[in-house]
Amino acid sequence: GLTLDQIKARASGLAARNLLLAQELTSILRAFEVRQVACVPVRGLALAELLYGAITVRPMGDIDFLVHKEDLPAVAETLNGLGFQELAHRPGFAQTYSYTLEFFKDRHGGVIVEPHWTIAYPPFADRVNMDMVWKRCVRGQVVGVDTWLLGRADLLVHLCLHLIHHSDKAPLLWFYELDRFLRQEKTALDWSQVLRVARHTGLELFL
């Protein structure tokens, strides 16, 4: 087991890392606002604020956010301007066949940013009506910056699909957070909307 000093050291390291990621996300959101690029932070820092009320307590590896697929050229240009470089072995392949791009900055031990254009994952990535997901987005704040947030029903579906996508590699934390989200948001959730999206993805029984 870990000693108390080791636990404190890990907690301090986690808090420091998350504060650095928050700085990066703040810069990204403000740069997108200048470019008028719609952006929805997902999981990561946004989920930490929603579930725990603090960004320093949740472990996370990268920065994920949702954008319109047609905005990808502007997204890439903006991220390049902030010092990020796209990690692409076959240029154009991910945009055509995948669900996200990946950008990297050699700072703070390495920062990875992933702009998604769907809340689902292969092979269900194209089964969610993203126009409707965007219409259900609401305004809010993440890391103190005004931005768009997923509607609660769409966030629940996204968290479930994220678990399914990673299957046996999903950490227990994600199951705990799904339970915490359901207990916290149960009265605000539109369950009929959850079921409609679940049916469209073909994963109704699993969800």
XYZ file of N, CA and C in Angstrom:
621
model
N 0.811 -1.195 0.000
C 0.000 0.000 0.000
C 0.851 1.254 0.000
N 0.207 2.367 -0.246
C 0.896 3.645 -0.280
C 0.954 4.255 1.115
N 2.028 4.949 1.389
C 2.124 5.694 2.634
C 1.358 7.001 2.488
N 1.082 7.639 3.596
C 0.372 8.911 3.561
C 1.159 9.949 2.765
N 2.468 9.968 2.918
C 3.292 10.920 2.163
C 3.217 10.659 0.665
N 3.169 9.391 0.277
C 3.055 9.053 -1.139
C 1.704 9.481 -1.694
N 0.655 9.284 -0.908
C -0.681 9.711 -1.331
C -0.726 11.229 -1.501
N -0.148 11.948 -0.547
C -0.122 13.407 -0.632
C 0.667 13.866 -1.865
N 1.785 13.190 -2.143
C 2.608 13.557 -3.295
C 1.847 13.333 -4.593
N 1.125 12.225 -4.683
C 0.351 11.940 -5.896
C -0.789 12.944 -6.061
N -1.430 13.275 -4.954
C -2.526 14.250 -5.011
C -2.010 15.617 -5.448
N -0.851 16.017 -4.940
C -0.265 17.305 -5.324
C 0.129 17.300 -6.788
N 0.698 16.180 -7.253
C 1.072 16.076 -8.657
C -0.140 16.124 -9.565
N -1.223 15.452 -9.164
C -2.465 15.470 -9.942
C -3.032 16.876 -10.028
N -3.069 17.575 -8.908
C -3.605 18.939 -8.885
C -2.775 19.862 -9.774
N -1.453 19.746 -9.691
C -0.582 20.596 -10.500
C -0.779 20.330 -11.984
N -0.864 19.055 -12.348
C -1.064 18.679 -13.754
C -2.391 19.223 -14.270
N -3.457 19.075 -13.498
C -4.774 19.532 -13.925
C -4.837 21.050 -14.061
N -4.135 21.771 -13.212
C -4.088 23.224 -13.324
C -3.402 23.645 -14.622
N -2.378 22.908 -15.023
C -1.706 23.194 -16.290
C -2.626 22.885 -17.474
N -3.366 21.772 -17.381
C -4.328 21.456 -18.435
C -5.422 22.522 -18.513
N -5.822 23.046 -17.362
C -6.830 24.106 -17.341
C -6.326 25.360 -18.050
N -5.054 25.679 -17.875
C -4.471 26.817 -18.585
C -4.548 26.604 -20.092
N -4.229 25.392 -20.530
C -4.274 25.084 -21.955
C -5.701 25.172 -22.491
N -6.663 24.599 -21.745
C -8.054 24.632 -22.193
C -8.573 26.061 -22.241
N -8.193 26.865 -21.270
C -8.600 28.278 -21.272
C -8.122 28.968 -22.541
N -6.876 28.758 -22.907
C -6.321 29.372 -24.119
C -7.050 28.877 -25.365
N -7.360 27.578 -25.388
C -8.045 26.999 -26.548
C -9.447 27.580 -26.697
N -10.211 27.621 -25.597
C -11.584 28.129 -25.654
C -11.614 29.591 -26.082
N -10.695 30.378 -25.568
C -10.665 31.793 -25.930
C -10.240 31.989 -27.376
N -9.320 31.162 -27.858
C -8.898 31.253 -29.259
C -10.038 30.844 -30.186
N -10.794 29.815 -29.813
C -11.938 29.409 -30.622
C -13.013 30.491 -30.631
N -13.180 31.159 -29.510
C -14.175 32.233 -29.452
C -13.814 33.348 -30.430
N -12.542 33.686 -30.495
C -12.090 34.711 -31.439
C -12.369 34.270 -32.872
N -12.136 32.978 -33.166
C -12.362 32.447 -34.508
C -13.824 32.110 -34.763
N -14.681 32.266 -33.746
C -16.106 31.907 -33.820
C -16.287 30.433 -34.164
N -15.488 29.601 -33.521
C -15.582 28.146 -33.664
C -16.308 27.600 -32.439
N -17.456 26.974 -32.646
C -18.217 26.396 -31.537
C -17.458 25.208 -30.958
N -17.437 25.113 -29.634
C -16.661 24.079 -28.954
C -17.380 23.654 -27.678
N -17.387 22.352 -27.414
C -17.992 21.809 -26.204
C -16.958 20.956 -25.477
N -16.389 21.412 -24.376
C -15.491 20.550 -23.603
C -16.246 19.323 -23.099
N -15.658 18.144 -23.245
C -16.307 16.915 -22.773
C -15.351 16.149 -21.860
N -15.965 15.476 -20.891
C -15.224 14.704 -19.882
C -14.146 15.595 -19.250
N -13.020 15.022 -18.868
C -11.907 15.796 -18.352
C -12.273 16.859 -17.346
N -11.827 18.074 -17.634
C -12.030 19.196 -16.721
C -13.505 19.545 -16.551
N -14.277 19.448 -17.631
C -15.703 19.765 -17.545
C -16.418 18.794 -16.616
N -16.077 17.507 -16.713
C -16.711 16.508 -15.855
C -16.255 16.660 -14.410
N -14.992 17.039 -14.222
C -14.479 17.260 -12.867
C -15.261 18.375 -12.169
N -15.517 19.451 -12.889
C -16.271 20.565 -12.297
C -17.716 20.161 -12.014
N -18.315 19.401 -12.936
C -19.710 19.004 -12.770
C -19.888 18.047 -11.598
N -19.008 17.052 -11.482
C -19.186 16.003 -10.478
C -18.580 16.326 -9.126
N -17.464 17.054 -9.140
C -16.739 17.282 -7.890
C -16.654 18.759 -7.492
N -17.005 19.636 -8.414
C -16.922 21.059 -8.121
C -15.506 21.589 -8.073
N -14.543 20.810 -8.583
C -13.132 21.221 -8.579
C -12.396 20.469 -9.673
N -11.446 21.142 -10.307
C -10.715 20.513 -11.407
C -9.492 19.748 -10.937
N -9.138 19.865 -9.666
C -7.853 19.333 -9.199
C -7.929 17.906 -8.665
N -9.131 17.322 -8.616
C -9.268 16.040 -7.920
C -9.484 14.859 -8.855
N -9.672 15.102 -10.150
C -9.972 14.010 -11.076
C -8.786 13.745 -11.994
N -8.271 12.514 -12.045
C -7.179 12.215 -12.975
C -7.666 12.257 -14.420
N -6.840 12.785 -15.301
C -7.197 12.859 -16.721
C -5.922 12.879 -17.544
N -6.015 12.362 -18.758
C -4.818 12.254 -19.573
C -4.684 13.315 -20.636
N -5.820 13.821 -21.127
C -5.753 14.768 -22.231
C -6.930 15.731 -22.176
N -7.069 16.540 -23.201
C -8.158 17.505 -23.302
C -9.033 17.104 -24.476
N -10.295 16.793 -24.205
C -11.251 16.404 -25.246
C -12.322 17.476 -25.387
N -12.693 17.746 -26.621
C -13.806 18.658 -26.846
C -14.485 18.325 -28.156
N -15.740 18.763 -28.271
C -16.567 18.512 -29.436
C -16.597 19.752 -30.320
N -16.439 19.548 -31.637
C -16.537 20.630 -32.611
C -17.362 20.140 -33.797
N -17.786 21.074 -34.649
C -18.444 20.697 -35.900
C -17.395 20.166 -36.866
N -17.721 19.096 -37.576
C -16.746 18.499 -38.485
C -16.297 19.492 -39.557
N -17.224 20.333 -39.999
C -16.862 21.305 -41.037
C -15.912 22.382 -40.519
N -15.766 22.482 -39.197
C -14.858 23.464 -38.608
C -13.446 22.914 -38.400
N -13.192 21.659 -38.769
C -11.893 21.055 -38.501
C -10.713 21.835 -39.074
N -10.804 22.385 -40.297
C -9.670 23.190 -40.783
C -9.364 24.379 -39.873
N -10.407 25.079 -39.404
C -10.203 26.212 -38.500
C -9.698 25.734 -37.146
N -10.171 24.574 -36.699
C -9.706 24.002 -35.430
C -8.218 23.703 -35.508
N -7.812 23.050 -36.586
C -6.400 22.698 -36.761
C -5.531 23.947 -36.832
N -5.987 24.938 -37.562
C -5.217 26.172 -37.693
C -5.080 26.882 -36.352
N -6.165 26.892 -35.581
C -6.136 27.540 -34.268
C -5.196 26.811 -33.316
N -5.280 25.483 -33.300
C -4.404 24.705 -32.424
C -2.942 24.828 -32.839
N -2.680 24.877 -34.135
C -1.317 25.101 -34.609
C -0.783 26.425 -34.086
N -1.659 27.448 -34.080
C -1.257 28.762 -33.592
C -0.959 28.778 -32.109
N -1.494 27.790 -31.384
C -1.245 27.681 -29.942
C -0.087 26.730 -29.636
N 0.597 26.272 -30.685
C 1.775 25.428 -30.487
C 1.530 23.941 -30.568
N 0.330 23.523 -30.985
C 0.021 22.103 -31.119
C 0.293 21.630 -32.544
N 0.759 20.405 -32.662
C 0.986 19.781 -33.960
C 0.137 18.526 -34.068
N -0.476 18.320 -35.234
C -1.326 17.147 -35.412
C -0.485 15.882 -35.499
N -0.971 14.833 -34.792
C -0.353 13.522 -34.872
C -1.135 12.712 -35.900
N -0.627 12.655 -37.113
C -1.339 11.977 -38.196
C -0.360 11.162 -39.024
N -0.524 9.842 -38.986
C 0.337 8.973 -39.778
C -0.088 8.969 -41.244
N -1.385 9.121 -41.460
C -1.923 9.184 -42.826
C -2.823 10.405 -42.910
N -2.309 11.544 -43.395
C -3.088 12.782 -43.437
C -4.444 12.590 -44.125
N -5.495 13.067 -43.441
C -6.845 12.988 -43.987
C -7.584 11.714 -43.635
N -6.875 10.678 -43.191
C -7.515 9.391 -42.907
C -8.486 9.506 -41.734
N -8.014 10.090 -40.617
C -8.853 10.195 -39.414
C -10.108 11.006 -39.687
N -9.970 12.109 -40.415
C -11.122 12.964 -40.687
C -12.176 12.228 -41.504
N -11.738 11.284 -42.348
C -12.658 10.556 -43.207
C -13.257 9.337 -42.520
N -12.447 8.622 -41.730
C -12.881 7.328 -41.224
C -12.999 7.246 -39.699
N -12.535 8.232 -38.978
C -12.516 8.124 -37.525
C -13.532 9.064 -36.892
N -13.291 9.450 -35.660
C -14.216 10.283 -34.896
C -13.494 11.441 -34.209
N -12.167 11.477 -34.301
C -11.391 12.514 -33.624
C -10.053 12.715 -34.320
N -9.488 13.907 -34.133
C -8.101 14.172 -34.498
C -7.294 14.235 -33.207
N -5.974 14.220 -33.336
C -5.112 14.236 -32.162
C -3.982 15.237 -32.378
N -3.830 16.138 -31.415
C -2.785 17.159 -31.486
C -1.911 17.059 -30.239
N -0.646 17.422 -30.393
C 0.308 17.274 -29.297
C 1.147 18.539 -29.152
N 1.382 18.913 -27.902
C 2.292 20.017 -27.589
C 3.334 19.508 -26.598
N 4.593 19.727 -26.912
C 5.677 19.266 -26.041
C 5.898 20.281 -24.927
N 4.943 20.297 -24.001
C 4.987 21.222 -22.868
C 4.361 20.544 -21.662
N 4.816 20.895 -20.481
C 4.275 20.305 -19.246
C 4.373 18.775 -19.278
N 5.401 18.239 -19.891
C 5.502 16.797 -19.993
C 4.681 16.217 -21.121
N 4.142 17.084 -21.978
C 3.342 16.638 -23.117
C 1.859 16.822 -22.878
N 1.189 17.538 -23.783
C -0.252 17.767 -23.689
C -0.893 17.283 -24.984
N -1.877 16.400 -24.859
C -2.613 15.887 -26.014
C -4.012 16.489 -26.023
N -4.414 16.964 -27.192
C -5.737 17.560 -27.378
C -6.452 16.774 -28.471
N -7.700 16.393 -28.196
C -8.469 15.613 -29.157
C -9.797 16.287 -29.482
N -9.917 16.935 -30.636
C -11.209 17.461 -31.084
C -12.054 16.342 -31.707
N -13.233 16.089 -31.131
C -14.170 15.086 -31.646
C -15.255 15.804 -32.453
N -15.864 15.092 -33.396
C -17.006 15.667 -34.111
C -18.263 14.815 -33.929
N -18.222 13.836 -33.015
C -19.386 13.038 -32.664
C -19.240 12.619 -31.206
N -20.377 12.357 -30.556
C -20.326 11.887 -29.172
C -20.249 10.365 -29.119
N -20.245 9.710 -30.283
C -20.186 8.254 -30.347
C -18.804 7.810 -30.838
N -18.654 6.496 -30.981
C -17.383 5.907 -31.381
C -17.637 4.806 -32.408
N -16.638 4.486 -33.227
C -16.800 3.402 -34.198
C -17.182 2.104 -33.487
N -18.056 1.282 -34.070
C -18.666 1.453 -35.395
C -19.989 2.210 -35.366
N -20.240 2.963 -34.306
C -21.516 3.676 -34.167
C -21.361 5.188 -34.346
N -20.183 5.629 -34.814
C -19.866 7.059 -34.821
C -20.835 7.893 -35.647
N -21.397 7.305 -36.700
C -22.264 8.085 -37.584
C -23.753 7.865 -37.300
N -24.071 7.205 -36.187
C -25.479 6.888 -35.899
C -26.161 7.936 -35.027
N -25.431 8.880 -34.512
C -26.016 9.924 -33.671
C -26.254 11.166 -34.518
N -27.447 11.718 -34.414
C -27.775 12.948 -35.137
C -27.102 14.120 -34.428
N -25.931 14.507 -34.932
C -25.166 15.541 -34.248
C -25.793 16.921 -34.377
N -26.577 17.143 -35.419
C -27.278 18.433 -35.524
C -28.206 18.622 -34.331
N -28.891 17.556 -33.944
C -29.790 17.630 -32.798
C -29.002 17.737 -31.486
N -27.869 17.044 -31.398
C -27.029 17.158 -30.196
C -26.604 18.606 -30.001
N -26.182 19.255 -31.073
C -25.756 20.656 -30.973
C -26.923 21.566 -30.584
N -28.123 21.270 -31.084
C -29.274 22.091 -30.737
C -29.635 21.962 -29.254
N -29.292 20.824 -28.667
C -29.601 20.612 -27.249
C -28.494 21.108 -26.317
N -27.399 21.592 -26.874
C -26.322 22.135 -26.044
C -26.788 23.390 -25.315
N -26.194 23.645 -24.171
C -26.558 24.806 -23.359
C -25.291 25.596 -23.039
N -25.485 26.853 -22.723
C -24.345 27.687 -22.345
C -23.993 27.450 -20.885
N -22.703 27.496 -20.616
C -22.228 27.322 -19.253
C -20.787 27.764 -19.159
N -20.122 27.353 -18.111
C -18.724 27.703 -17.915
C -17.891 26.467 -17.610
N -16.700 26.449 -18.160
C -15.684 25.453 -17.819
C -14.387 26.214 -17.615
N -13.684 25.931 -16.546
C -12.459 26.634 -16.141
C -12.646 28.157 -16.198
N -13.848 28.595 -15.825
C -14.121 30.022 -15.752
C -14.367 30.708 -17.082
N -14.493 29.932 -18.166
C -14.690 30.498 -19.497
C -16.078 30.130 -19.998
N -16.817 31.100 -20.530
C -18.127 30.823 -21.120
C -17.952 29.932 -22.346
N -18.762 28.878 -22.409
C -18.638 27.932 -23.510
C -19.943 27.172 -23.666
N -19.975 26.217 -24.604
C -21.121 25.336 -24.761
C -20.917 24.071 -23.935
N -22.004 23.491 -23.451
C -21.977 22.231 -22.711
C -23.001 21.280 -23.312
N -22.711 19.989 -23.279
C -23.680 18.997 -23.732
C -24.916 19.025 -22.846
N -26.086 18.799 -23.474
C -27.283 18.583 -22.690
C -27.095 17.347 -21.825
N -27.792 17.262 -20.705
C -27.572 16.180 -19.749
C -27.823 14.799 -20.369
N -28.867 14.667 -21.175
C -29.157 13.364 -21.786
C -28.039 12.959 -22.740
N -27.546 13.898 -23.522
C -26.466 13.592 -24.456
C -25.167 13.289 -23.720
N -24.942 13.960 -22.599
C -23.745 13.677 -21.813
C -23.811 12.257 -21.252
N -24.980 11.845 -20.771
C -25.130 10.490 -20.248
C -24.843 9.461 -21.340
N -25.418 9.666 -22.521
C -25.184 8.739 -23.625
C -23.702 8.714 -23.990
N -23.083 9.882 -24.025
C -21.655 9.951 -24.354
C -20.808 9.185 -23.339
N -21.091 9.343 -22.058
C -20.329 8.633 -21.030
C -20.506 7.124 -21.170
N -21.716 6.686 -21.493
C -21.965 5.259 -21.690
C -21.219 4.743 -22.919
N -21.288 5.481 -24.029
C -20.617 5.051 -25.252
C -19.097 5.058 -25.075
N -18.598 5.977 -24.266
C -17.167 6.026 -23.976
C -16.745 4.756 -23.230
N -17.560 4.323 -22.289
C -17.281 3.080 -21.565
C -17.304 1.880 -22.509
N -18.326 1.826 -23.371
C -18.451 0.710 -24.305
C -17.242 0.667 -25.240
N -16.820 1.835 -25.692
C -15.706 1.917 -26.641
C -14.425 1.335 -26.050
N -14.187 1.606 -24.757
C -12.951 1.141 -24.131
C -13.126 -0.219 -23.448
N -14.362 -0.683 -23.321
C -14.731 -1.991 -22.795
C -13.872 -2.409 -21.597
N -13.107 -3.512 -21.749
C -12.394 -4.060 -20.593
C -11.216 -3.211 -20.138
N -10.872 -2.164 -20.905
C -9.771 -1.294 -20.506
C -10.255 -0.085 -19.698
N -11.560 0.033 -19.545
C -12.125 1.175 -18.819
C -11.813 1.074 -17.333
N -11.276 2.125 -16.721
C -10.984 2.092 -15.282
C -12.265 2.143 -14.467
N -12.180 1.656 -13.238
C -13.343 1.680 -12.351
C -13.841 3.104 -12.102
N -12.945 4.081 -12.202
C -13.330 5.478 -11.998
C -14.484 5.864 -12.905
N -14.461 5.413 -14.157
C -15.503 5.799 -15.102
C -16.858 5.221 -14.703
N -16.878 4.010 -14.145
C -18.133 3.427 -13.669
C -18.637 4.191 -12.447
N -17.710 4.542 -11.561
C -18.080 5.323 -10.379
C -18.661 6.671 -10.795
N -18.023 7.324 -11.769
C -18.492 8.647 -12.181
C -19.830 8.569 -12.893
N -20.074 7.503 -13.630
C -21.385 7.330 -14.253
C -22.456 7.194 -13.179
N -22.165 6.412 -12.146
C -23.099 6.269 -11.028
C -23.302 7.608 -10.327
N -22.227 8.330 -10.101
C -22.319 9.636 -9.425
C -23.145 10.619 -10.258
N -22.925 10.592 -11.575
C -23.676 11.477 -12.474
C -25.168 11.153 -12.421
N -25.513 9.864 -12.473
C -26.919 9.464 -12.447
C -27.596 9.878 -11.148
N -26.913 9.706 -10.033
C -27.487 10.086 -8.744
C -27.646 11.605 -8.641
N -26.691 12.335 -9.211
C -26.702 13.792 -9.113
C -27.717 14.425 -10.054
N -27.881 13.830 -11.239
C -28.674 14.471 -12.279
C -29.999 13.776 -12.586
N -30.390 12.776 -11.786
C -31.529 11.938 -12.146
C -32.823 12.721 -12.350
N -33.020 13.771 -11.569
C -34.266 14.531 -11.714
C -34.235 15.469 -12.913
N -33.023 15.779 -13.419
C -32.900 16.703 -14.544
C -32.804 15.982 -15.879
N -32.648 14.665 -15.852
C -32.445 13.904 -17.090
C -33.752 13.681 -17.837
N -33.690 13.841 -19.155
C -34.816 13.530 -20.031
C -34.604 12.095 -20.521
N -35.213 11.142 -19.802
C -34.960 9.733 -20.101
C -35.500 9.328 -21.465
N -36.564 9.968 -21.922
C -37.083 9.652 -23.255
C -36.063 10.030 -24.324
N -35.344 11.134 -24.092
C -34.294 11.542 -25.024
C -33.120 10.566 -24.982
N -32.773 10.126 -23.782
C -31.705 9.133 -23.646
C -32.040 7.891 -24.462
N -33.284 7.419 -24.349
C -33.694 6.211 -25.061
C -33.726 6.419 -26.565
N -34.139 7.601 -27.009
C -34.177 7.868 -28.453
C -32.778 7.792 -29.043
N -31.810 8.433 -28.374
C -30.438 8.399 -28.873
C -29.892 6.982 -28.805
N -30.217 6.262 -27.738
C -29.751 4.884 -27.588
C -30.269 4.010 -28.723
N -31.535 4.190 -29.092
C -32.091 3.402 -30.197
C -31.365 3.694 -31.503
N -31.067 4.958 -31.746
C -30.394 5.337 -32.997
C -28.996 4.734 -33.089
N -28.350 4.518 -31.954
C -26.999 3.951 -31.982
C -27.025 2.422 -32.043
N -28.201 1.839 -31.895
C -28.299 0.392 -31.892
C -27.854 -0.229 -30.581
N -27.712 0.578 -29.541
C -27.210 0.081 -28.264
C -28.237 0.233 -27.140
N -29.516 0.233 -27.523
C -30.569 0.500 -26.535
C -30.539 -0.508 -25.394
N -30.423 -1.810 -25.711
C -30.459 -2.828 -24.672
C -29.275 -2.697 -23.727
N -28.088 -2.398 -24.295
C -26.918 -2.259 -23.442
C -27.044 -1.065 -22.515
N -27.477 0.072 -23.059
C -27.606 1.266 -22.236
C -28.699 1.090 -21.192
